[in-house]
Tab-separated table of C-alpha atoms in Angstrom:
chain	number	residue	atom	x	y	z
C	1	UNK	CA	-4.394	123.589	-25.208
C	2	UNK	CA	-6.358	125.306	-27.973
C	3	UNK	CA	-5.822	122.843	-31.238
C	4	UNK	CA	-4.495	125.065	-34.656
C	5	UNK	CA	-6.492	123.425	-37.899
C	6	UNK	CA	-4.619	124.049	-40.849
C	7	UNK	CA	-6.910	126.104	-43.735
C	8	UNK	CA	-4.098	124.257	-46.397
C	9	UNK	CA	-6.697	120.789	-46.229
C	10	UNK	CA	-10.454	121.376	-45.594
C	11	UNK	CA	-11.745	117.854	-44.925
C	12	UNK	CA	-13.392	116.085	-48.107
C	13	UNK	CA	-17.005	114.890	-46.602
C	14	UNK	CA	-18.040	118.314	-46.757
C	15	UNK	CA	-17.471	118.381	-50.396
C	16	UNK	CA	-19.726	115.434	-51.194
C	17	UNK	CA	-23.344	116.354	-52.449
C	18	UNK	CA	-25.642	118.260	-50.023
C	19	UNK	CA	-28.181	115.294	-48.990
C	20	UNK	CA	-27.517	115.323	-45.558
C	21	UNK	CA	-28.219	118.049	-42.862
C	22	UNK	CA	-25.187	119.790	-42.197
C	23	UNK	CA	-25.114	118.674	-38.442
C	24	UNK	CA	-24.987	115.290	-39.877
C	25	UNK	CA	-22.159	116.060	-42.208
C	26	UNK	CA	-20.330	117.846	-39.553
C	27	UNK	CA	-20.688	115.235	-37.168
C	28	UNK	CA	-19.100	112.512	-39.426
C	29	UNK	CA	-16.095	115.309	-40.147
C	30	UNK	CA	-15.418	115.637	-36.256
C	31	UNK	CA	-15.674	112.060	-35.839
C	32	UNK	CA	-12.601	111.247	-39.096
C	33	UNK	CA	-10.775	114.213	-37.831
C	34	UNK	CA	-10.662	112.469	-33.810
C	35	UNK	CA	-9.838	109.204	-35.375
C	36	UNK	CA	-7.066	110.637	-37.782
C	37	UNK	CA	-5.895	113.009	-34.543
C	38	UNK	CA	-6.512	116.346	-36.135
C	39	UNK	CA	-8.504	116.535	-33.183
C	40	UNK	CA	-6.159	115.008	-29.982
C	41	UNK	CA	-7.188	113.583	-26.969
C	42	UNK	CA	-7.809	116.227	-23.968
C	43	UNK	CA	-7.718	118.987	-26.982
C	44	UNK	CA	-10.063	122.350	-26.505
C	45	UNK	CA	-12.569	122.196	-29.162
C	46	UNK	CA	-12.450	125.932	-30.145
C	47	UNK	CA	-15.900	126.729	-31.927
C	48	UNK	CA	-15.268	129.896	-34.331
C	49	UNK	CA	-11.888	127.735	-35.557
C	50	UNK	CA	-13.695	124.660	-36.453
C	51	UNK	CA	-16.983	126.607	-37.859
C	52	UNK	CA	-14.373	128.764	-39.969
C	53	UNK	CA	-12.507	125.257	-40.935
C	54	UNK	CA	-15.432	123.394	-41.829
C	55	UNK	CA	-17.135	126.680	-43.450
C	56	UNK	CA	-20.379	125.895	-40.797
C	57	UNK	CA	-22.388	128.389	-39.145
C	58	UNK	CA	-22.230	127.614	-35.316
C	59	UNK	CA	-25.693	126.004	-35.033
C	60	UNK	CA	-24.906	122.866	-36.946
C	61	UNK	CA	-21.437	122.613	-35.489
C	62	UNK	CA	-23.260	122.629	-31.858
C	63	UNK	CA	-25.535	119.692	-33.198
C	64	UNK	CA	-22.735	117.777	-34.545
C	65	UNK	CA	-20.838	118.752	-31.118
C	66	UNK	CA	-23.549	117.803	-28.878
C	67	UNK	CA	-24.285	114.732	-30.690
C	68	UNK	CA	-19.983	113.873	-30.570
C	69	UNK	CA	-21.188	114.223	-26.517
C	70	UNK	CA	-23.804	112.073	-26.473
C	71	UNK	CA	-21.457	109.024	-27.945
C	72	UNK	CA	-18.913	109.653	-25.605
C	73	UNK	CA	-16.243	111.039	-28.109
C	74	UNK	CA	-16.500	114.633	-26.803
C	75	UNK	CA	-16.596	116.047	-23.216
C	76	UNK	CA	-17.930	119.286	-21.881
C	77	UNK	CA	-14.900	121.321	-20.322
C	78	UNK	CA	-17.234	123.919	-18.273
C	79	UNK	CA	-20.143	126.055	-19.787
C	80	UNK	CA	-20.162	125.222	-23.093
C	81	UNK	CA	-17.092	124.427	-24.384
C	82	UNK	CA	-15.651	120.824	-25.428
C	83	UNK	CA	-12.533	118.448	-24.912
C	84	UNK	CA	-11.777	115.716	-26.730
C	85	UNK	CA	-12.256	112.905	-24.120
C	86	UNK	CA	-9.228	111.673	-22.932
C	87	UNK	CA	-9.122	108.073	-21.773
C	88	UNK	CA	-6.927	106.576	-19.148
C	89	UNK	CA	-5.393	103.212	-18.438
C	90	UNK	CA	-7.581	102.197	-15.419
C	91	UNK	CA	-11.114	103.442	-17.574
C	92	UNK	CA	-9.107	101.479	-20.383
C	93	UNK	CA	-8.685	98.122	-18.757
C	94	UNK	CA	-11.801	98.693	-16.723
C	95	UNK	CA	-13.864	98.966	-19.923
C	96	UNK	CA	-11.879	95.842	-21.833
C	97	UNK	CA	-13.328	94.125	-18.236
C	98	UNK	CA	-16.907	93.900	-19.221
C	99	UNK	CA	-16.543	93.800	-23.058
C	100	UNK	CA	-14.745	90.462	-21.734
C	101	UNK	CA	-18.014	89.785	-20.154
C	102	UNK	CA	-20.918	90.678	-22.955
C	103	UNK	CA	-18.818	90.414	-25.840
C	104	UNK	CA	-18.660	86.901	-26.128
C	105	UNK	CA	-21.990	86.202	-25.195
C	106	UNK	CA	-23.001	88.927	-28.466
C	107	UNK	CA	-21.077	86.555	-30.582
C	108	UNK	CA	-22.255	83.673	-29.163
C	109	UNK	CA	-26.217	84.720	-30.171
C	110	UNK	CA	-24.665	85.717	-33.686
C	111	UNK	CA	-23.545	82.414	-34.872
C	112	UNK	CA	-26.031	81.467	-36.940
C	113	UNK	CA	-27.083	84.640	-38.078
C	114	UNK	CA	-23.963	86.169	-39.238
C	115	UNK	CA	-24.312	85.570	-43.251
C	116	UNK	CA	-21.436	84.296	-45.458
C	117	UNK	CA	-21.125	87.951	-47.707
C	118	UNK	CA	-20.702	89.659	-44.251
C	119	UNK	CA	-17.997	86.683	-43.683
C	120	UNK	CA	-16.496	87.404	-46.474
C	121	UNK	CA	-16.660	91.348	-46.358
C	122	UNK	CA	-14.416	90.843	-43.364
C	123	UNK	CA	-11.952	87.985	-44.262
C	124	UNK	CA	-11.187	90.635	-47.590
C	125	UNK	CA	-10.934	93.852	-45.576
C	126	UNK	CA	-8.422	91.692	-42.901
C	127	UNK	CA	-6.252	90.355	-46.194
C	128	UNK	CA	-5.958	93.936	-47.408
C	129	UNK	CA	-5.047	95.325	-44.272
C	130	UNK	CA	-2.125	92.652	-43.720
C	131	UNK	CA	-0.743	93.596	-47.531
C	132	UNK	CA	-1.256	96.953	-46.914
C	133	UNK	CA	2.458	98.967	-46.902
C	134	UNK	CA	2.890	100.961	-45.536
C	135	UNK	CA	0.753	100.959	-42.226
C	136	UNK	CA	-2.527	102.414	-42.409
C	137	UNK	CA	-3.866	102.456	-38.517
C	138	UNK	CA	-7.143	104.036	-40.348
C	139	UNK	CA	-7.630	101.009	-41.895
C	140	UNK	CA	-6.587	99.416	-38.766
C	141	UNK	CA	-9.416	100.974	-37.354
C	142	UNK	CA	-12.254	100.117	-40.189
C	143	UNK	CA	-10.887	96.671	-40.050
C	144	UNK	CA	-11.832	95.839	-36.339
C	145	UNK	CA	-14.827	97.634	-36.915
C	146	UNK	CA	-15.800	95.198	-39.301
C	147	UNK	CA	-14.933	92.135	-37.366
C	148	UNK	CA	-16.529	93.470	-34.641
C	149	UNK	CA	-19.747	94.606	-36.087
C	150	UNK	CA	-20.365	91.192	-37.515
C	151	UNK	CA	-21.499	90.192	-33.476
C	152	UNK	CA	-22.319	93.215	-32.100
C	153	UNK	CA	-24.476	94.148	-35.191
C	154	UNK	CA	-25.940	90.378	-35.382
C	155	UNK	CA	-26.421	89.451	-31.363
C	156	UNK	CA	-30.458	90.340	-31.571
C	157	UNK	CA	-30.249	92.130	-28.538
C	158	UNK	CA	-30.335	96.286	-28.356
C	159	UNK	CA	-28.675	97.546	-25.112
C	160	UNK	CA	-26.056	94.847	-25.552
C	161	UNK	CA	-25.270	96.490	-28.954
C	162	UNK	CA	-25.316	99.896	-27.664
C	163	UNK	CA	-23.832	99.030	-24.427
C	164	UNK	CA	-20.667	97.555	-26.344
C	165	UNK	CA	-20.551	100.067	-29.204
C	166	UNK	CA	-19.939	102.856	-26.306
C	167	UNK	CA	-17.356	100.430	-24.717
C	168	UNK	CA	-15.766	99.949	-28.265
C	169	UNK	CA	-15.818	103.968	-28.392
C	170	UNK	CA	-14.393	104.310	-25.238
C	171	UNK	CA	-11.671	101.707	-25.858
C	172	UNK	CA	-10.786	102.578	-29.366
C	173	UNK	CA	-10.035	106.365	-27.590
C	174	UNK	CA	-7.241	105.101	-25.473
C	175	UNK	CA	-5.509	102.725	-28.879
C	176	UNK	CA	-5.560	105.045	-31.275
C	177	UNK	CA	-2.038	105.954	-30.880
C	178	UNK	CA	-1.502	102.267	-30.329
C	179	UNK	CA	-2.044	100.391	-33.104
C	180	UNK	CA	0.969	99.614	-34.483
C	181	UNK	CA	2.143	96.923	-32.611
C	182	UNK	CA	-1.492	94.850	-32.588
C	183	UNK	CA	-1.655	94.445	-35.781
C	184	UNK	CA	-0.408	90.973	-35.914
C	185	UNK	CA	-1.935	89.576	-32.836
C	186	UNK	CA	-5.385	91.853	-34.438
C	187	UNK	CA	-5.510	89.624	-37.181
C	188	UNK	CA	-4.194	86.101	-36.248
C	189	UNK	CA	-7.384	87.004	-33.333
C	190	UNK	CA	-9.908	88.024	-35.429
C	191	UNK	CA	-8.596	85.032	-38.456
C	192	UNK	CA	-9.806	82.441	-35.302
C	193	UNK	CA	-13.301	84.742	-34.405
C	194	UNK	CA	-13.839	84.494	-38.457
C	195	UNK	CA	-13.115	80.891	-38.730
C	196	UNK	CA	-15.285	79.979	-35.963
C	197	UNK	CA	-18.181	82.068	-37.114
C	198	UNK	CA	-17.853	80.320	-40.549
C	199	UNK	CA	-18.291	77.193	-38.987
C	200	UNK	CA	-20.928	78.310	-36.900
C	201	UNK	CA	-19.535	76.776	-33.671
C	202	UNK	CA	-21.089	79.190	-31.015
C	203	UNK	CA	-18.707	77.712	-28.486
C	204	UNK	CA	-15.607	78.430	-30.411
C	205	UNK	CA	-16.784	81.752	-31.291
C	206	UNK	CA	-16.982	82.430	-27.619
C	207	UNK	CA	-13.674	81.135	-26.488
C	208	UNK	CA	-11.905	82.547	-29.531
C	209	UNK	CA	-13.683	86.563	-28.490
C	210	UNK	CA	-12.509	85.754	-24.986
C	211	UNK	CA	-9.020	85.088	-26.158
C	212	UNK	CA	-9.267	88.208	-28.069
C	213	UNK	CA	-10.293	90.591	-25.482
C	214	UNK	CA	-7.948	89.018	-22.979
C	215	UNK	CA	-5.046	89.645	-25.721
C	216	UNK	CA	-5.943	93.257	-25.567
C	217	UNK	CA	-5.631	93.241	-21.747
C	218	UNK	CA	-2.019	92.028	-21.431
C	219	UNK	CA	-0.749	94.041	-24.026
C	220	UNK	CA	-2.078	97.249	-22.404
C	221	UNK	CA	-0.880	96.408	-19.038
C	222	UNK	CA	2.285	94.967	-20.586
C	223	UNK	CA	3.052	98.759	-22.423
C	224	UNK	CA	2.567	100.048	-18.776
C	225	UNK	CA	4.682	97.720	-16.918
């Protein structure tokens, strides 16, 4: 299916102040425009629509593109076109599997190194999200990025932080039209990580990311069942 982009709303980071290379700026505009599905999982990526959209010649579009390929957000559909990757249950829970298995070691190593702003940062962003009416799964999203990132960022060790950022990529593909109904277990789960990080218990943190990721499990095999 070839997506339609509307001309009515060009997207707004291309309007901020040229300081970037374009194939940066148009990476970050794919990237909003799969989370806010403009862009739709197993969508054509049709070139000469997005260049025209984005008002981009093709050659930083094919960086931003190739790039949006590399992360695992994008997939190549046969010569040189693109799909937006589409993921599956079984990739789903298979993925949730091993973040089970390095994500609570990550936040284990980040205990003591996670500092009380960054606590804070999160604990705020979480509070606003639960008053926030109606709801926003974007800042659904940003919010369990921040939790997240607190660990992932924090753990001291590099392939476990790329290895779990591509799992959180490939993950947050299959939720996006999801959210809604984890928002409540989302933040009484990431209130316990938060509280156990500000008390710097690393084996609480542990137990408290397991209990998370396994929460994530049943309710995805629980909406299939």
């Amino acid at each position: 299916m070839n997506h339609q982009i509307s001309k009515a709303k060009p997207t707004t980071i291309l309007h901020r102040p040229a300081v970037r290379k374009l194939s940066d700026m148009a990476y970050e505009t794919l990237a909003v425009m799969i989370r806010e599905r403009k862009l739709k999982s197993g969508e054509a990526i049709v070139e000469q629509h997005l260049a025209e959209h984005l008002g981009l010649s093709r050659t930083p579009l094919r960086q931003a593109l190739q790039r949006l390929e590399i992360e695992g957000l994008l997939v190549k559909s046969g010569g040189r076109s693109y799909l937006v990757r589409k993921v599956n249950v079984a990739e789903y829970l298979q993925s949730l599997r091993v973040r089970e298995i390095l994500e609570p070691e990550a936040a284990f190593l980040s205990t003591d190194r996670v500092s009380p702003r960054e606590l804070h940062d999160a604990r705020t962003a979480l509070d606003s999200l639960r008053a926030t009416q109606p709801y926003d799964y974007l800042e659904h999203l940003k919010c369990d990025d921040l939790v997240h990132e607190l660990f992932i960022r924090n753990c001291s060790n590099e392939v476990m932080q790329d290895t779990l950022r591509s799992l959180r990529i490939t993950t947050q593909l299959f939720e996006i039209d999801r959210l809604t109904d984890r928002l409540d277990p989302d933040s009484r789960e990431h209130d316990a990580i938060l509280d156990a990080l500000e008390q710097k218990d690393g084996k609480l943190v542990r137990r408290t990311v397991v209990a998370h990721i396994r929460s994530l499990i049943r309710s995805a095999i629980a909406a299939i069942a």
